Amino acid sequence: PASLAGAALLMAADIAVRLIPAVIEIKIGVVTALFGAPAFAFILIAAQEIGMSITARNVRWSTGGRMIVDGISIDVPAGKTLGLLGPNGSGKSSFLRLLCKLRKLESGVVTLGGTDIADLTQRQIAQRAAFVEQQVHTEVEVTVADVVQLGRTPHRGPLAAWTDTDEDVVTQALTRVGMANMRDRLWRTLSGGERQRAQIARALAQTPSELLLDEPTNHLDIQHQLEILSLVSRLPVTAS
């Protein structure tokens, strides 16, 4: 079973490399993860923009006395997709969080559309960049629509009424990921692939220029991995 799982994951990794135009390795050396398969994270950026959408220069971050992200630099042009490849624990997830200021840089500079994220509030960043985590769990009885509507939070005031524009954006996001007919389904009834698509819809409801996905195919079977990768490759955003 382990060897079969490893073969399946390697097949998915090979397909990811074919679908994602640019792939960089986070750490130099043999890339191995669970069952010997590579693990991926993606950065996506809006196609209609010109120039560099995301840049990072000599980014460093450590925790507990251990260096996790050590001097990473990237340039992601607008409209392009970049894949980050590295073994489990190599710092991919931490690096994505640093790009959207969910963690504080120890040193280095990150810019979104030419603006240093140090000069942006978290709300301003959320209006531009959306982050999709590996897995999201909740015990609350929420529907797919409830989850996707959270994507509108950065664009609304604390007491702002729900508008037709908000509703249209949510509907468009659900349609784009093929879940318009599932908006009233309870979150707990969804499969892993359906939850991931709903999370991507939530991110799209933020109307981002950049979309950061942390191992979006993690724990999915081959069919759902292919569906997610195909969806990511078609999105009108810069992806990472």
mmCIF file of C-alpha atoms in Angstrom:
data_model
loop_
_atom_site.group_PDB
_atom_site.id
_atom_site.type_symbol
_atom_site.label_atom_id
_atom_site.label_comp_id
_atom_site.label_asym_id
_atom_site.label_seq_id
_atom_site.Cartn_x
_atom_site.Cartn_y
_atom_site.Cartn_z
ATOM 1 C CA PRO A 1 0.000 0.000 0.000
ATOM 2 C CA ALA A 2 2.777 2.459 0.811
ATOM 3 C CA SER A 3 4.524 1.828 -2.493
ATOM 4 C CA LEU A 4 1.242 2.226 -4.376
ATOM 5 C CA ALA A 5 0.506 5.474 -2.545
ATOM 6 C CA GLY A 6 3.998 6.696 -3.338
ATOM 7 C CA ALA A 7 3.572 5.877 -7.010
ATOM 8 C CA ALA A 8 0.224 7.690 -7.093
ATOM 9 C CA LEU A 9 1.680 10.781 -5.433
ATOM 10 C CA LEU A 10 4.647 10.818 -7.782
ATOM 11 C CA MET A 11 2.254 10.617 -10.728
ATOM 12 C CA ALA A 12 0.332 13.613 -9.363
ATOM 13 C CA ALA A 13 3.590 15.514 -8.865
ATOM 14 C CA ASP A 14 4.622 14.832 -12.448
ATOM 15 C CA ILE A 15 1.259 16.097 -13.686
ATOM 16 C CA ALA A 16 1.579 19.198 -11.498
ATOM 17 C CA VAL A 17 4.942 20.010 -13.048
ATOM 18 C CA ARG A 18 3.375 19.721 -16.514
ATOM 19 C CA LEU A 19 0.434 21.964 -15.581
ATOM 20 C CA ILE A 20 2.385 24.603 -13.640
ATOM 21 C CA PRO A 21 4.676 26.603 -15.983
ATOM 22 C CA ALA A 22 7.313 27.521 -13.395
ATOM 23 C CA VAL A 23 8.538 25.342 -10.560
ATOM 24 C CA ILE A 24 11.264 26.197 -8.063
ATOM 25 C CA GLU A 25 12.710 23.994 -5.360
ATOM 26 C CA ILE A 26 12.705 25.478 -1.870
ATOM 27 C CA LYS A 27 15.794 23.602 -0.702
ATOM 28 C CA ILE A 28 18.626 22.166 -2.759
ATOM 29 C CA GLY A 29 18.997 18.394 -2.530
ATOM 30 C CA VAL A 30 16.915 15.294 -2.976
ATOM 31 C CA VAL A 31 13.232 16.200 -2.885
ATOM 32 C CA THR A 32 11.400 13.579 -0.831
ATOM 33 C CA ALA A 33 8.328 13.687 1.337
ATOM 34 C CA LEU A 34 5.846 11.088 2.572
ATOM 35 C CA PHE A 35 6.339 7.883 0.518
ATOM 36 C CA GLY A 36 9.172 9.663 -1.322
ATOM 37 C CA ALA A 37 6.807 11.996 -3.195
ATOM 38 C CA PRO A 38 7.368 15.736 -3.676
ATOM 39 C CA ALA A 39 4.998 18.196 -2.044
ATOM 40 C CA PHE A 40 3.793 21.339 -3.799
ATOM 41 C CA ALA A 41 2.574 24.807 -2.955
ATOM 42 C CA PHE A 42 1.401 27.276 -5.561
ATOM 43 C CA ILE A 43 1.359 31.058 -6.062
ATOM 44 C CA LEU A 44 -1.139 32.490 -8.584
ATOM 45 C CA ILE A 45 -1.172 36.134 -9.904
ATOM 46 C CA ALA A 46 -3.730 38.228 -11.881
ATOM 47 C CA ALA A 47 -3.444 37.949 -15.650
ATOM 48 C CA GLN A 48 -4.538 41.493 -16.435
ATOM 49 C CA GLU A 49 -1.647 43.139 -14.597
ATOM 50 C CA ILE A 50 1.710 44.143 -16.052
ATOM 51 C CA GLY A 51 5.110 43.692 -14.421
ATOM 52 C CA MET A 52 5.975 41.792 -11.262
ATOM 53 C CA SER A 53 3.060 40.845 -9.059
ATOM 54 C CA ILE A 54 4.938 39.192 -6.174
ATOM 55 C CA THR A 55 8.594 39.641 -5.334
ATOM 56 C CA ALA A 56 10.592 38.434 -2.352
ATOM 57 C CA ARG A 57 14.190 39.351 -1.623
ATOM 58 C CA ASN A 58 16.364 37.389 0.826
ATOM 59 C CA VAL A 59 13.411 36.452 3.007
ATOM 60 C CA ARG A 60 14.319 34.859 6.321
ATOM 61 C CA TRP A 61 12.210 33.537 9.197
ATOM 62 C CA SER A 62 13.002 31.237 12.109
ATOM 63 C CA THR A 63 11.220 29.808 15.113
ATOM 64 C CA GLY A 64 12.468 28.079 18.237
ATOM 65 C CA GLY A 65 16.035 28.818 17.259
ATOM 66 C CA ARG A 66 15.667 26.945 13.956
ATOM 67 C CA MET A 67 15.935 28.682 10.593
ATOM 68 C CA ILE A 68 12.855 27.715 8.547
ATOM 69 C CA VAL A 69 13.032 30.127 5.597
ATOM 70 C CA ASP A 70 16.606 31.004 4.773
ATOM 71 C CA GLY A 71 17.266 33.725 2.198
ATOM 72 C CA ILE A 72 14.552 32.875 -0.349
ATOM 73 C CA SER A 73 14.071 35.232 -3.328
ATOM 74 C CA ILE A 74 11.422 34.957 -6.045
ATOM 75 C CA ASP A 75 9.915 37.053 -8.823
ATOM 76 C CA VAL A 76 6.433 36.114 -10.020
ATOM 77 C CA PRO A 77 5.305 38.076 -13.094
ATOM 78 C CA ALA A 78 1.671 39.108 -13.365
ATOM 79 C CA GLY A 79 -0.500 36.454 -14.929
ATOM 80 C CA LYS A 80 1.921 33.621 -14.221
ATOM 81 C CA THR A 81 1.789 30.532 -12.039
ATOM 82 C CA LEU A 82 4.702 29.501 -9.850
ATOM 83 C CA GLY A 83 5.030 26.170 -8.079
ATOM 84 C CA LEU A 84 7.144 25.798 -4.937
ATOM 85 C CA LEU A 85 8.599 22.307 -4.649
ATOM 86 C CA GLY A 86 10.208 20.865 -1.561
ATOM 87 C CA PRO A 87 10.042 18.098 1.055
ATOM 88 C CA ASN A 88 7.758 18.239 4.064
ATOM 89 C CA GLY A 89 9.155 20.666 6.622
ATOM 90 C CA SER A 90 11.226 22.619 4.091
ATOM 91 C CA GLY A 91 9.357 25.870 4.792
ATOM 92 C CA LYS A 92 6.871 26.097 1.898
ATOM 93 C CA SER A 93 3.861 26.850 4.104
ATOM 94 C CA SER A 94 5.822 29.314 6.218
ATOM 95 C CA PHE A 95 7.073 31.084 3.098
ATOM 96 C CA LEU A 96 3.529 31.492 1.742
ATOM 97 C CA ARG A 97 2.408 32.963 5.065
ATOM 98 C CA LEU A 98 5.314 35.405 4.972
ATOM 99 C CA LEU A 99 4.254 36.520 1.484
ATOM 100 C CA CYS A 100 0.844 37.616 2.752
ATOM 101 C CA LYS A 101 2.074 38.955 6.118
ATOM 102 C CA LEU A 102 0.491 36.217 8.211
ATOM 103 C CA ARG A 103 3.938 35.861 9.728
ATOM 104 C CA LYS A 104 6.453 38.616 10.360
ATOM 105 C CA LEU A 105 9.651 38.711 8.347
ATOM 106 C CA GLU A 106 12.880 38.545 10.309
ATOM 107 C CA SER A 107 14.676 40.091 7.350
ATOM 108 C CA GLY A 108 14.170 40.645 3.662
ATOM 109 C CA VAL A 109 11.468 42.386 1.645
ATOM 110 C CA VAL A 110 8.207 41.190 0.094
ATOM 111 C CA THR A 111 6.254 43.349 -2.350
ATOM 112 C CA LEU A 112 2.804 42.958 -3.885
ATOM 113 C CA GLY A 113 2.419 44.890 -7.116
ATOM 114 C CA GLY A 114 5.511 46.900 -6.252
ATOM 115 C CA THR A 115 4.339 47.887 -2.757
ATOM 116 C CA ASP A 116 6.248 46.680 0.299
ATOM 117 C CA ILE A 117 3.850 44.621 2.460
ATOM 118 C CA ALA A 118 5.348 46.375 5.496
ATOM 119 C CA ASP A 119 3.486 49.486 4.301
ATOM 120 C CA LEU A 120 0.164 47.650 3.904
ATOM 121 C CA THR A 121 -2.430 46.789 6.525
ATOM 122 C CA GLN A 122 -3.633 43.202 6.787
ATOM 123 C CA ARG A 123 -6.959 44.282 5.332
ATOM 124 C CA GLN A 124 -5.263 45.915 2.340
ATOM 125 C CA ILE A 125 -3.301 42.742 1.718
ATOM 126 C CA ALA A 126 -6.465 40.622 1.996
ATOM 127 C CA GLN A 127 -8.150 42.841 -0.590
ATOM 128 C CA ARG A 128 -5.372 41.938 -2.996
ATOM 129 C CA ALA A 129 -4.033 38.479 -2.049
ATOM 130 C CA ALA A 130 -6.041 35.424 -1.000
ATOM 131 C CA PHE A 131 -4.582 32.464 0.868
ATOM 132 C CA VAL A 132 -5.953 28.903 0.692
ATOM 133 C CA GLU A 133 -4.704 26.678 3.502
ATOM 134 C CA GLN A 134 -4.151 22.935 3.282
ATOM 135 C CA GLN A 135 -7.240 21.950 5.255
ATOM 136 C CA VAL A 136 -9.970 23.790 7.114
ATOM 137 C CA HIS A 137 -12.107 22.121 9.776
ATOM 138 C CA THR A 138 -15.140 23.450 11.619
ATOM 139 C CA GLU A 139 -17.728 21.976 13.947
ATOM 140 C CA VAL A 140 -20.159 24.784 13.145
ATOM 141 C CA GLU A 141 -23.098 23.932 10.880
ATOM 142 C CA VAL A 142 -22.218 26.180 7.943
ATOM 143 C CA THR A 143 -23.133 25.879 4.283
ATOM 144 C CA VAL A 144 -20.900 26.213 1.252
ATOM 145 C CA ALA A 145 -22.378 29.685 0.632
ATOM 146 C CA ASP A 146 -21.563 30.715 4.232
ATOM 147 C CA VAL A 147 -17.915 29.775 3.694
ATOM 148 C CA VAL A 148 -17.604 31.546 0.347
ATOM 149 C CA GLN A 149 -19.277 34.690 1.716
ATOM 150 C CA LEU A 150 -16.367 35.031 4.163
ATOM 151 C CA GLY A 151 -14.288 36.052 1.172
ATOM 152 C CA ARG A 152 -16.125 39.369 1.051
ATOM 153 C CA THR A 153 -15.005 40.331 4.584
ATOM 154 C CA PRO A 154 -11.977 42.464 3.534
ATOM 155 C CA HIS A 155 -14.229 44.568 1.293
ATOM 156 C CA ARG A 156 -16.969 45.273 3.838
ATOM 157 C CA GLY A 157 -17.199 47.388 6.964
ATOM 158 C CA PRO A 158 -18.092 45.863 10.364
ATOM 159 C CA LEU A 159 -21.752 46.924 10.091
ATOM 160 C CA ALA A 160 -22.072 46.991 6.295
ATOM 161 C CA ALA A 161 -25.184 45.437 4.791
ATOM 162 C CA TRP A 162 -24.863 42.551 2.347
ATOM 163 C CA THR A 163 -25.158 44.013 -1.164
ATOM 164 C CA ASP A 164 -26.141 42.776 -4.604
ATOM 165 C CA THR A 165 -22.497 43.173 -5.617
ATOM 166 C CA ASP A 166 -21.403 40.882 -2.776
ATOM 167 C CA GLU A 167 -23.979 38.302 -3.818
ATOM 168 C CA ASP A 168 -22.954 38.494 -7.476
ATOM 169 C CA VAL A 169 -19.270 37.997 -6.589
ATOM 170 C CA VAL A 170 -20.088 34.946 -4.442
ATOM 171 C CA THR A 171 -22.259 33.441 -7.172
ATOM 172 C CA GLN A 172 -19.544 33.989 -9.786
ATOM 173 C CA ALA A 173 -16.923 32.395 -7.518
ATOM 174 C CA LEU A 174 -19.110 29.323 -6.933
ATOM 175 C CA THR A 175 -19.807 29.056 -10.650
ATOM 176 C CA ARG A 176 -16.121 29.276 -11.520
ATOM 177 C CA VAL A 177 -15.282 26.263 -9.341
ATOM 178 C CA GLY A 178 -18.363 24.323 -10.480
ATOM 179 C CA MET A 179 -20.249 24.489 -7.173
ATOM 180 C CA ALA A 180 -23.146 26.848 -7.922
ATOM 181 C CA ASN A 181 -25.599 23.992 -7.406
ATOM 182 C CA MET A 182 -24.026 23.071 -4.055
ATOM 183 C CA ARG A 183 -24.227 26.440 -2.293
ATOM 184 C CA ASP A 184 -26.743 25.157 0.274
ATOM 185 C CA ARG A 185 -24.850 21.960 1.104
ATOM 186 C CA LEU A 186 -23.519 21.676 4.650
ATOM 187 C CA TRP A 187 -19.733 21.850 4.926
ATOM 188 C CA ARG A 188 -19.526 18.589 6.906
ATOM 189 C CA THR A 189 -21.185 16.664 4.045
ATOM 190 C CA LEU A 190 -18.567 17.647 1.453
ATOM 191 C CA SER A 191 -15.786 15.414 0.178
ATOM 192 C CA GLY A 192 -12.149 16.522 0.425
ATOM 193 C CA GLY A 193 -12.119 17.700 -3.185
ATOM 194 C CA GLU A 194 -15.384 19.604 -2.755
ATOM 195 C CA ARG A 195 -14.078 21.345 0.360
ATOM 196 C CA GLN A 196 -10.943 22.398 -1.475
ATOM 197 C CA ARG A 197 -12.988 23.795 -4.369
ATOM 198 C CA ALA A 198 -15.186 25.677 -1.888
ATOM 199 C CA GLN A 199 -12.088 27.143 -0.249
ATOM 200 C CA ILE A 200 -10.821 28.293 -3.639
ATOM 201 C CA ALA A 201 -14.239 29.866 -4.275
ATOM 202 C CA ARG A 202 -13.947 31.679 -0.924
ATOM 203 C CA ALA A 203 -10.558 32.984 -2.018
ATOM 204 C CA LEU A 204 -11.936 34.093 -5.400
ATOM 205 C CA ALA A 205 -14.731 35.963 -3.601
ATOM 206 C CA GLN A 206 -11.978 38.222 -2.249
ATOM 207 C CA THR A 207 -11.465 39.262 -5.919
ATOM 208 C CA PRO A 208 -7.698 38.869 -5.485
ATOM 209 C CA SER A 209 -4.901 39.703 -7.871
ATOM 210 C CA GLU A 210 -2.754 37.026 -6.229
ATOM 211 C CA LEU A 211 -3.843 33.604 -5.030
ATOM 212 C CA LEU A 212 -1.611 31.608 -2.670
ATOM 213 C CA LEU A 213 -2.414 27.909 -2.279
ATOM 214 C CA ASP A 214 -0.716 25.731 0.310
ATOM 215 C CA GLU A 215 -0.474 22.184 -1.087
ATOM 216 C CA PRO A 216 -3.977 22.332 -2.588
ATOM 217 C CA THR A 217 -3.962 18.641 -3.553
ATOM 218 C CA ASN A 218 -2.845 17.361 -0.140
ATOM 219 C CA HIS A 219 -4.756 14.241 1.046
ATOM 220 C CA LEU A 220 -6.852 14.105 -2.153
ATOM 221 C CA ASP A 221 -7.128 11.075 -4.412
ATOM 222 C CA ILE A 222 -5.700 11.228 -7.930
ATOM 223 C CA GLN A 223 -8.997 12.250 -9.576
ATOM 224 C CA HIS A 224 -9.521 15.161 -7.198
ATOM 225 C CA GLN A 225 -5.847 16.175 -7.462
ATOM 226 C CA LEU A 226 -6.200 16.437 -11.230
ATOM 227 C CA GLU A 227 -9.457 18.398 -10.914
ATOM 228 C CA ILE A 228 -7.894 20.921 -8.506
ATOM 229 C CA LEU A 229 -4.729 21.345 -10.592
ATOM 230 C CA SER A 230 -6.777 21.828 -13.744
ATOM 231 C CA LEU A 231 -8.960 24.406 -11.976
ATOM 232 C CA VAL A 232 -5.918 26.281 -10.661
ATOM 233 C CA SER A 233 -4.348 26.394 -14.132
ATOM 234 C CA ARG A 234 -7.495 28.092 -15.546
ATOM 235 C CA LEU A 235 -7.947 30.783 -12.880
ATOM 236 C CA PRO A 236 -7.542 34.430 -14.016
ATOM 237 C CA VAL A 237 -5.054 35.275 -11.272
ATOM 238 C CA THR A 238 -1.361 35.146 -10.557
ATOM 239 C CA ALA A 239 -0.882 31.882 -8.730
ATOM 240 C CA SER A 240 1.678 30.621 -6.283
#
